[in-house]
PDB file of C-alpha atoms in Angstrom:
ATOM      1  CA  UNK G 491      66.834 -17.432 -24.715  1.00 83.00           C
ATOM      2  CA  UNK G 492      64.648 -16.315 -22.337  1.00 81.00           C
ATOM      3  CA  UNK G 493      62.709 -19.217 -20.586  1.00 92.00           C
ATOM      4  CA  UNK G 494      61.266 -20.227 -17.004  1.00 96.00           C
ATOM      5  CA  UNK G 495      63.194 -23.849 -16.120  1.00 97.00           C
ATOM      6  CA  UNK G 496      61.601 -26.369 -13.759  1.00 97.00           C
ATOM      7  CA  UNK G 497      63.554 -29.180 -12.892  1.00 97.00           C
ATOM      8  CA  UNK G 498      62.957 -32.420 -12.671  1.00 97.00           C
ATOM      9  CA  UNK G 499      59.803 -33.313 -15.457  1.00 97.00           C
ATOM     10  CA  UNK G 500      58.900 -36.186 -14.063  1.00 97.00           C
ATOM     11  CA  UNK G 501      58.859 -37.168 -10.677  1.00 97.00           C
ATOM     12  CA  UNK G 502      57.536 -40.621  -9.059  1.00 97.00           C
ATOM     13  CA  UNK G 503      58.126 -40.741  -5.071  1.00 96.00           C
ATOM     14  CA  UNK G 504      56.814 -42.236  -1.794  1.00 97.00           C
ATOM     15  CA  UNK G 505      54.308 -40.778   0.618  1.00 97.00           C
ATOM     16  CA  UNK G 506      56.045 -39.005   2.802  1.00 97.00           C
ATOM     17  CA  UNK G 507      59.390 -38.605   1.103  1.00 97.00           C
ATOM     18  CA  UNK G 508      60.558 -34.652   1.240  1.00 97.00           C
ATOM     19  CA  UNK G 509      61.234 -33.148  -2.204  1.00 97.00           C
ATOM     20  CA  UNK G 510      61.763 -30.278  -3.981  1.00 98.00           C
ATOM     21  CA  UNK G 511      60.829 -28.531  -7.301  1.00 98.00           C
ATOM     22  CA  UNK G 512      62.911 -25.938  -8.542  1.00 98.00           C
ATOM     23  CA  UNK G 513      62.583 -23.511 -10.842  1.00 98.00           C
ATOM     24  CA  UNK G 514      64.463 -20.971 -12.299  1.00 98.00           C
ATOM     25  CA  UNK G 515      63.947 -17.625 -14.562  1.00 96.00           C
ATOM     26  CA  UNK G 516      66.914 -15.643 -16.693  1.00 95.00           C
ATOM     27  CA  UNK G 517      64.527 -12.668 -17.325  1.00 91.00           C
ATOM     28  CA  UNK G 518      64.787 -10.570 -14.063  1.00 91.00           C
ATOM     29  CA  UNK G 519      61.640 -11.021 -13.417  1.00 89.00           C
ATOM     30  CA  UNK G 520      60.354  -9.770 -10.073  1.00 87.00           C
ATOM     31  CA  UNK G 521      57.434 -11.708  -9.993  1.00 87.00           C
ATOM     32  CA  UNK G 522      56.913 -15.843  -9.495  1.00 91.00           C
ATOM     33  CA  UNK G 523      54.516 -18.369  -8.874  1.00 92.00           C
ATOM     34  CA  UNK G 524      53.776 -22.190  -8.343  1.00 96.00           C
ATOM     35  CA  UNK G 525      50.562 -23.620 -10.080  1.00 95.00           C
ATOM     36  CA  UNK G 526      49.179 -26.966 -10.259  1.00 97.00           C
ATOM     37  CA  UNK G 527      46.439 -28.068 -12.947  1.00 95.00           C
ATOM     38  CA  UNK G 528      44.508 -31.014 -12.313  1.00 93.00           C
ATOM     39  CA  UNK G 529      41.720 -32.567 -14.692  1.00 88.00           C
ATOM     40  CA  UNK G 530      38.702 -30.778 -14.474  1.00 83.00           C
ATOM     41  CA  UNK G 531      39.529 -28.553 -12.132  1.00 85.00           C
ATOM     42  CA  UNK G 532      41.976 -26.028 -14.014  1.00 85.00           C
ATOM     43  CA  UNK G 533      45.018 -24.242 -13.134  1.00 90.00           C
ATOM     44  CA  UNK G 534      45.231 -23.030  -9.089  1.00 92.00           C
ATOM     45  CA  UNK G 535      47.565 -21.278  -7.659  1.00 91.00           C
ATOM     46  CA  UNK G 536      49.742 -22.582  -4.501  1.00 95.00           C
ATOM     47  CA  UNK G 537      52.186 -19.692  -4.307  1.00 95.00           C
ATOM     48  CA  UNK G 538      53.778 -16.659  -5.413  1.00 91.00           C
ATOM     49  CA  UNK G 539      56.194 -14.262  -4.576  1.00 91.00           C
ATOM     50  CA  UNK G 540      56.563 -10.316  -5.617  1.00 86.00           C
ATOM     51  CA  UNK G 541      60.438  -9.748  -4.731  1.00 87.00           C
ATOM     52  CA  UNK G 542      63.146 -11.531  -2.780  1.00 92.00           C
ATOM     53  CA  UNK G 543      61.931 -12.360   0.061  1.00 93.00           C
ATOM     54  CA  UNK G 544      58.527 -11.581  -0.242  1.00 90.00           C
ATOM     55  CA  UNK G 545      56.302 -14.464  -0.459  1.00 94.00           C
ATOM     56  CA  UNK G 546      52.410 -15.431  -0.380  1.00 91.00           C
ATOM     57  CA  UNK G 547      49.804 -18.184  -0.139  1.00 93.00           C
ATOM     58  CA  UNK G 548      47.615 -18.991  -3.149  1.00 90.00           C
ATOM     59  CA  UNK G 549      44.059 -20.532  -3.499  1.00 88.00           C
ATOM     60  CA  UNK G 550      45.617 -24.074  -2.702  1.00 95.00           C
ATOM     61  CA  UNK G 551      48.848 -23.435  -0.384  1.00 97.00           C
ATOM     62  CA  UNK G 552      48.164 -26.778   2.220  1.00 97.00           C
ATOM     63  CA  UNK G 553      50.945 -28.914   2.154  1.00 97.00           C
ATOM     64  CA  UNK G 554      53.216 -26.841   0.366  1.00 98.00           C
ATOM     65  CA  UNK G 555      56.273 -24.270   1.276  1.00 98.00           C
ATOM     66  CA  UNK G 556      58.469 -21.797  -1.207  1.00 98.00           C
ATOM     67  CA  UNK G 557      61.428 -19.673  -0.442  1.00 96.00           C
ATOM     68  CA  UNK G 558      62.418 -16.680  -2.817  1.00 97.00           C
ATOM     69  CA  UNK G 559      66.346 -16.509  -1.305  1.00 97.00           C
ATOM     70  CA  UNK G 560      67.415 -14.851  -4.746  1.00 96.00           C
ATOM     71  CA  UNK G 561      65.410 -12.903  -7.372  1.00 94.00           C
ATOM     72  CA  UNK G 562      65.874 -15.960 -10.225  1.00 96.00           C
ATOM     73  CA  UNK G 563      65.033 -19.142  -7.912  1.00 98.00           C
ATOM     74  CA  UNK G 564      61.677 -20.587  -6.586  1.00 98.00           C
ATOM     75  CA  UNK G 565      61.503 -23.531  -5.534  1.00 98.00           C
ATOM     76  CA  UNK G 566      58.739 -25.400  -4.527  1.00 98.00           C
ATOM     77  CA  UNK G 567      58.631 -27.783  -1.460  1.00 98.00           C
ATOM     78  CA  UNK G 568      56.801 -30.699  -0.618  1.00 98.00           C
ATOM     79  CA  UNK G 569      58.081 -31.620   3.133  1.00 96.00           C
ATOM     80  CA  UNK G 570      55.521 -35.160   3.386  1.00 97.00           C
ATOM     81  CA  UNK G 571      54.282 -35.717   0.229  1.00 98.00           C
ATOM     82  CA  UNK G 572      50.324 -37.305   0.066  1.00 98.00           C
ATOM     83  CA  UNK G 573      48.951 -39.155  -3.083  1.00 97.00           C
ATOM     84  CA  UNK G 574      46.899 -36.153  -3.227  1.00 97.00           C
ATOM     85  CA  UNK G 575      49.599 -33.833  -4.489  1.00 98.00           C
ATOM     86  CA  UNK G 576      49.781 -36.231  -7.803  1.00 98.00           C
ATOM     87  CA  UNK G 577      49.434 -33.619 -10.326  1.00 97.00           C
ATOM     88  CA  UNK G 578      51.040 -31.200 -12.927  1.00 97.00           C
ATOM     89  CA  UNK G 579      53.182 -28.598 -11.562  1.00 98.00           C
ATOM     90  CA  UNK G 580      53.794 -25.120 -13.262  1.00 97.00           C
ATOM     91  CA  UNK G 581      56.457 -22.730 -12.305  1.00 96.00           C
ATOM     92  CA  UNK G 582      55.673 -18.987 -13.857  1.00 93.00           C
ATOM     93  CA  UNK G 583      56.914 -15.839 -13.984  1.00 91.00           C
ATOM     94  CA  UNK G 584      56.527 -12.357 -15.266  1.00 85.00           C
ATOM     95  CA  UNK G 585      58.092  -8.690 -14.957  1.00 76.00           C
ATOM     96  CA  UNK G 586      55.238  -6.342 -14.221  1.00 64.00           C
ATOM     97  CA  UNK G 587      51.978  -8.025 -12.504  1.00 56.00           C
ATOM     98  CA  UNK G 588      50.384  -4.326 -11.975  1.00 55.00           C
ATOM     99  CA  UNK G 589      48.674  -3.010 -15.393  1.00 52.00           C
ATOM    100  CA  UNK G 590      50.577  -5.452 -16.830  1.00 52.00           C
ATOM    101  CA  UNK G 591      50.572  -9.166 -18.294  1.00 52.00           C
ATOM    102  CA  UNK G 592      49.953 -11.726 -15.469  1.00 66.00           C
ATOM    103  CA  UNK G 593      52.118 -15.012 -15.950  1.00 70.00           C
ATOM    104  CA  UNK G 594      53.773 -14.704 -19.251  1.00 74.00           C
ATOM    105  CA  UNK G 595      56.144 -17.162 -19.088  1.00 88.00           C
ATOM    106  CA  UNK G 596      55.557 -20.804 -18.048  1.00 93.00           C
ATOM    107  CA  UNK G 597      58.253 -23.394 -17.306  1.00 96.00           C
ATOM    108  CA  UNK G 598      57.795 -26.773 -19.203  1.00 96.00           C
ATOM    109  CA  UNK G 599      55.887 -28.472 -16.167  1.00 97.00           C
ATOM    110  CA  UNK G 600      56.292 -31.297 -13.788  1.00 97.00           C
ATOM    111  CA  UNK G 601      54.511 -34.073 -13.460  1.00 97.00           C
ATOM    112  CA  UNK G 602      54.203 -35.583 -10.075  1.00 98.00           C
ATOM    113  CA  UNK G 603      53.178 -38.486  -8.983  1.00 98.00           C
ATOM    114  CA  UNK G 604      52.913 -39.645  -5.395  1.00 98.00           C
ATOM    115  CA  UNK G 605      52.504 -43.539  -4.508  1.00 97.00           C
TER     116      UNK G 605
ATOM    117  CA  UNK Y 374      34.349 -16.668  -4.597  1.00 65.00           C
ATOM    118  CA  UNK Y 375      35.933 -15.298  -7.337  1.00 72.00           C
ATOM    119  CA  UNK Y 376      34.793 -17.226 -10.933  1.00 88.00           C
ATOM    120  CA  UNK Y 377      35.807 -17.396 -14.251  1.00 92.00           C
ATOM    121  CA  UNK Y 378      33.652 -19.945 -16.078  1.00 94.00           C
ATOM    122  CA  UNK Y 379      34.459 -21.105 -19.974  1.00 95.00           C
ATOM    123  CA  UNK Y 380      32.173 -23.711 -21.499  1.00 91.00           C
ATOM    124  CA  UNK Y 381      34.968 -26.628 -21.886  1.00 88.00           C
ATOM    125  CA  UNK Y 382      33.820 -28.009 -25.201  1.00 89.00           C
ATOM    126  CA  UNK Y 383      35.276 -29.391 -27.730  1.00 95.00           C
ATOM    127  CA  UNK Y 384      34.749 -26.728 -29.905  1.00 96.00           C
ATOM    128  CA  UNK Y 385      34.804 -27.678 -33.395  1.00 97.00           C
ATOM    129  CA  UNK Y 386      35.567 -25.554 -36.093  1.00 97.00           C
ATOM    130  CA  UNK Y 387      36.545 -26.394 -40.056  1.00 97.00           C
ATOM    131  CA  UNK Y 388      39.788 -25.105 -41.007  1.00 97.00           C
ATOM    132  CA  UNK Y 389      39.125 -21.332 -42.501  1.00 97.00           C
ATOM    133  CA  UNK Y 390      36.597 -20.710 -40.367  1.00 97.00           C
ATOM    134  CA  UNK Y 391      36.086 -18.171 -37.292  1.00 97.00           C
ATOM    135  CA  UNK Y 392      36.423 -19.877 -34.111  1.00 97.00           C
ATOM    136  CA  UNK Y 393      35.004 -17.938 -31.083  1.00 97.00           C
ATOM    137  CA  UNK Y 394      35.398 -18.608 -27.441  1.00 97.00           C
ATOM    138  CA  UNK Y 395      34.130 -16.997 -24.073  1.00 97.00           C
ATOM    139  CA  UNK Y 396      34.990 -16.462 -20.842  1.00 97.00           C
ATOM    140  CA  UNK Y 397      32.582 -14.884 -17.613  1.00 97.00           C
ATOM    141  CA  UNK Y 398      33.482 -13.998 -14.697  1.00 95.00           C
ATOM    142  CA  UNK Y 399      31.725 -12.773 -11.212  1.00 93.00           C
ATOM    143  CA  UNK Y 400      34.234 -10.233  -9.564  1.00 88.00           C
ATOM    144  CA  UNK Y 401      32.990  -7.002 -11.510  1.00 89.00           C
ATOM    145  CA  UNK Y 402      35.898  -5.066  -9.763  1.00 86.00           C
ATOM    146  CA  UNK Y 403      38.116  -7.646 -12.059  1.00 87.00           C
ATOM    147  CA  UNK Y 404      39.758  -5.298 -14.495  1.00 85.00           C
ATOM    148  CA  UNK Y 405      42.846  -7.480 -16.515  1.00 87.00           C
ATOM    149  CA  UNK Y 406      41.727 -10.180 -18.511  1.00 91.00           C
ATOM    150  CA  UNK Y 407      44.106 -12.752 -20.417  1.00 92.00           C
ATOM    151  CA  UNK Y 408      43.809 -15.729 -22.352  1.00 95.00           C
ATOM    152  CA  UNK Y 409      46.177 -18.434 -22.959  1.00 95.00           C
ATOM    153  CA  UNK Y 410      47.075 -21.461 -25.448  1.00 96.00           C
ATOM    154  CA  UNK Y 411      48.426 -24.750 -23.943  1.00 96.00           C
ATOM    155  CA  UNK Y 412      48.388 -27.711 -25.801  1.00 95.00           C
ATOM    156  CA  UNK Y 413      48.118 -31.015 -24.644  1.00 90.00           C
ATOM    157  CA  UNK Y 414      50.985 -32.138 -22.483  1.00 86.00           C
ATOM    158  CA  UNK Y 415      52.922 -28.468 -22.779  1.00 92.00           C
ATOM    159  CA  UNK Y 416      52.736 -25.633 -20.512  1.00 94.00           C
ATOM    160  CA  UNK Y 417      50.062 -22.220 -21.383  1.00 94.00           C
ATOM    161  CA  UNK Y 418      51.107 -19.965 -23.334  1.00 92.00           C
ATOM    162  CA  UNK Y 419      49.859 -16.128 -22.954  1.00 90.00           C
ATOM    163  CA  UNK Y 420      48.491 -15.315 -25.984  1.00 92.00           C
ATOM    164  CA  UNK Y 421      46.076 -12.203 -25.585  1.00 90.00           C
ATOM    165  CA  UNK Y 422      45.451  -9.504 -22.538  1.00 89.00           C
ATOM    166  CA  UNK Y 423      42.900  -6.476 -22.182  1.00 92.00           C
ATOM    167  CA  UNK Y 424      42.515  -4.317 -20.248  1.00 87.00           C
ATOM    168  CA  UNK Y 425      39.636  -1.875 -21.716  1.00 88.00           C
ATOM    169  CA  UNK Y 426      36.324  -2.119 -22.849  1.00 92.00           C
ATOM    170  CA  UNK Y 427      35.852  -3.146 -26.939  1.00 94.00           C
ATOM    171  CA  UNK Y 428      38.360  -5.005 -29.052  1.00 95.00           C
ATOM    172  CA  UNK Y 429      41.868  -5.879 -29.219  1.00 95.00           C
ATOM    173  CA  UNK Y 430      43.451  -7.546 -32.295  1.00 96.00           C
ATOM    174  CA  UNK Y 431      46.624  -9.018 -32.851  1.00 94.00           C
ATOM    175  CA  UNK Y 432      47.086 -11.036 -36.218  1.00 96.00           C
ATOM    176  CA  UNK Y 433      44.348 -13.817 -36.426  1.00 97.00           C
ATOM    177  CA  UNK Y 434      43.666 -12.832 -32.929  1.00 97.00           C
ATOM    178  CA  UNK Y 435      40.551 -10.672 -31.352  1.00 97.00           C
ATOM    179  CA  UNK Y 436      39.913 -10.336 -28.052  1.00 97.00           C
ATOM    180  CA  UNK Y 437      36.662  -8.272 -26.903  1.00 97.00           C
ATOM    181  CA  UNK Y 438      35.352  -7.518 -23.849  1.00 96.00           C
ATOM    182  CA  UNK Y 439      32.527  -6.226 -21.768  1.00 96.00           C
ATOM    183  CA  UNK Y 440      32.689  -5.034 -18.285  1.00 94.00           C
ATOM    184  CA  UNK Y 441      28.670  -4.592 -18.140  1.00 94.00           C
ATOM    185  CA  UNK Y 442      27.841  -8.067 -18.956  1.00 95.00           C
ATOM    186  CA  UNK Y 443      31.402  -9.182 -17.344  1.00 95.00           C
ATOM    187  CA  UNK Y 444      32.080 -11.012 -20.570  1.00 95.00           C
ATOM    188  CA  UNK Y 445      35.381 -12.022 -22.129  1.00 97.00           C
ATOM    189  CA  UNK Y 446      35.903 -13.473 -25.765  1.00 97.00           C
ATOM    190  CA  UNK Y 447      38.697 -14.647 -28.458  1.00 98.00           C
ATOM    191  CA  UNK Y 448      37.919 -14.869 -31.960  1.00 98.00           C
ATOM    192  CA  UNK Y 449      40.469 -16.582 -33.862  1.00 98.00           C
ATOM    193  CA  UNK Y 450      40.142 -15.775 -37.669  1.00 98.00           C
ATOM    194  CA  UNK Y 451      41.184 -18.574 -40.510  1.00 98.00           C
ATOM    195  CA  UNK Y 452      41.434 -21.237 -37.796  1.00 98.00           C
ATOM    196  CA  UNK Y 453      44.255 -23.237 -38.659  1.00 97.00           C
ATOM    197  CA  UNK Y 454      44.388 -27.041 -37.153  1.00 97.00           C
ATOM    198  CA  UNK Y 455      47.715 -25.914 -35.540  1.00 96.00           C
ATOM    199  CA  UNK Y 456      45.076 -23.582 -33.093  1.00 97.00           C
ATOM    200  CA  UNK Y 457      44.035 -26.712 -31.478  1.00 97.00           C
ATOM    201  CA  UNK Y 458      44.083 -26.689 -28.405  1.00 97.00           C
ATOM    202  CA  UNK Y 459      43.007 -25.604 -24.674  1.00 96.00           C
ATOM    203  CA  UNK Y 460      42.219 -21.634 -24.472  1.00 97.00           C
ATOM    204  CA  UNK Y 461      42.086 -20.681 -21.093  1.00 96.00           C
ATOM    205  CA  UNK Y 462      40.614 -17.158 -19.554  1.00 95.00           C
ATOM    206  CA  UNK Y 463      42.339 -16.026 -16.697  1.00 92.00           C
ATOM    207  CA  UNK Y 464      41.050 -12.637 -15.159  1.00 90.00           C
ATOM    208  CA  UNK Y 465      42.542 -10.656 -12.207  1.00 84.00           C
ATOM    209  CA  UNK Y 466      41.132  -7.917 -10.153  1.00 77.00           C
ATOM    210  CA  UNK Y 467      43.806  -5.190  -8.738  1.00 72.00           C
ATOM    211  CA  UNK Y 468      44.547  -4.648  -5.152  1.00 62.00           C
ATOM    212  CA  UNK Y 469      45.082  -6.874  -2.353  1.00 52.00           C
ATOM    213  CA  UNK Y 470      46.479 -10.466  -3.364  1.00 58.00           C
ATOM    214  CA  UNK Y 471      47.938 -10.504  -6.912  1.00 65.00           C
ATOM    215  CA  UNK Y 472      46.178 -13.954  -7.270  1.00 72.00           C
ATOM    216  CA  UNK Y 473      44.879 -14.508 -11.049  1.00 80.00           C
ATOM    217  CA  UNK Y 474      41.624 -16.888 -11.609  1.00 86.00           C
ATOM    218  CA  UNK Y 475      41.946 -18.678 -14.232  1.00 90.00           C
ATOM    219  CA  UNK Y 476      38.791 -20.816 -16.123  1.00 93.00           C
ATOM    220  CA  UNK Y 477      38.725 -24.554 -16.533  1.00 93.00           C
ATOM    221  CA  UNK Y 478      39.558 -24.329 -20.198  1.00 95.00           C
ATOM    222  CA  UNK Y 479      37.919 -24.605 -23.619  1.00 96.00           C
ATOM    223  CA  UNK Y 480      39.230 -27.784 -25.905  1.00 96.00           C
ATOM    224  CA  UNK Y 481      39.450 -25.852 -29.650  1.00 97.00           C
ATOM    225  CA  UNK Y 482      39.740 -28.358 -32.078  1.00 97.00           C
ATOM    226  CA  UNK Y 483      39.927 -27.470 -36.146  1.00 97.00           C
ATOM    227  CA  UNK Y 484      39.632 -30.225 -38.302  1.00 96.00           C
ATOM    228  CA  UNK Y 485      40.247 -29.813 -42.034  1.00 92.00           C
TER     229      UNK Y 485
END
């Protein structure tokens, strides 16, 4: 089945505390990004990456690192955590991003909270 | 700034009817233009893209757009109550940063 898998769902942690999203894609998909949707203020991007290796700052990227080491892994990393970071968390990804669809494949989201 | 604005409702439609949502934006180099479906709790769902001027149906789905007035729209035909949910517009424009815009969302809700 072809799916987009973020791991964990639900996170609670400390200010401060490094941690790490992952997310992972069985489609081949050269394209990937990191989104997080807060209420009322939509979906923004953080990061994304075209190809191995090949990685970019969003609209929101403060606070925030990715690596894109092989073409089915992106995870996201938080290195000091700040309450402000509590939100929902999308991994997506998608095979053509020129002429074609934009994220067409969500992973199931994670929900972070920061105390 | 790039914008994509979407009145965020609720939108209230009876079951059977024609439900019929918009989307602006403000970049009028944008040129792909998708909508999505997420439902409360659960990640969005790409339902719809265009690309060209006019209409583009798929089942219960229309999508229609116009470049002039930088207008997007989704009409959804015999709303069901398992169409409620958040639409949300996303637009991109092509070359430099691949970064998509997406609007704040429009609740649908059908009730029977």
């Amino acid at each position: 089945e072809a799916q987009v898998t973020q791991n964990p769902r639900y996170l609670i942690t400390v200010t401060g505390k490094k941690l790490t999203v992952t997310c992972s894609q069985n489609m081949n998909h050269e394209y990937m990004s990191w989104y997080r949707q807060d209420p009322g203020l939509g979906l923004r991007q953080i990061y994304y990456s075209m190809n191995v290796e090949v990685t970019d700052k969003g609209d929101v990227p403060e606070g925030y690192k990715v690596s894109r080491k092989e073409k089915r892994n992106f995870p996201l990393i938080l290195e000091s955590p700040s309450p402000n970071q509590t939100s929902l968390y999308f991994c997506a990804s998608s095979l053509s991003f020129l002429g074609g669809p934009t994220e067409a494949f969500f992973g199931q989201g994670t929900r972070l909270t920061v105390v | 700034q790039k914008e994509v604005e979407q009145n965020s409702g609720p939108l209230s439609v009876p079951e059977g009817a024609i439900a019929s949502l918009n989307c602006t934006y403000s970049d009028r180099g944008s040129q792909s233009f998708f909508w999505y479906r997420q439902y409360s709790g659960k990640s969005p769902e790409l339902i719809m893209f265009i690309y060209s001027n006019g209409d583009k149906e798929d089942g219960r789905f229309t999508a229609q757009l116009n470049k002039a007035s930088q207008y997007v729209s989704l009409l959804i035909r015999d709303s069901q109550p398992s169409d409620s949910a958040t639409y949300l517009c996303a637009v991109k424009t092509p070359g430099g940063s691949y970064i998509p815009t997406f609007g704040r969302g429009t609740s649908l809700i059908v009730h029977p």
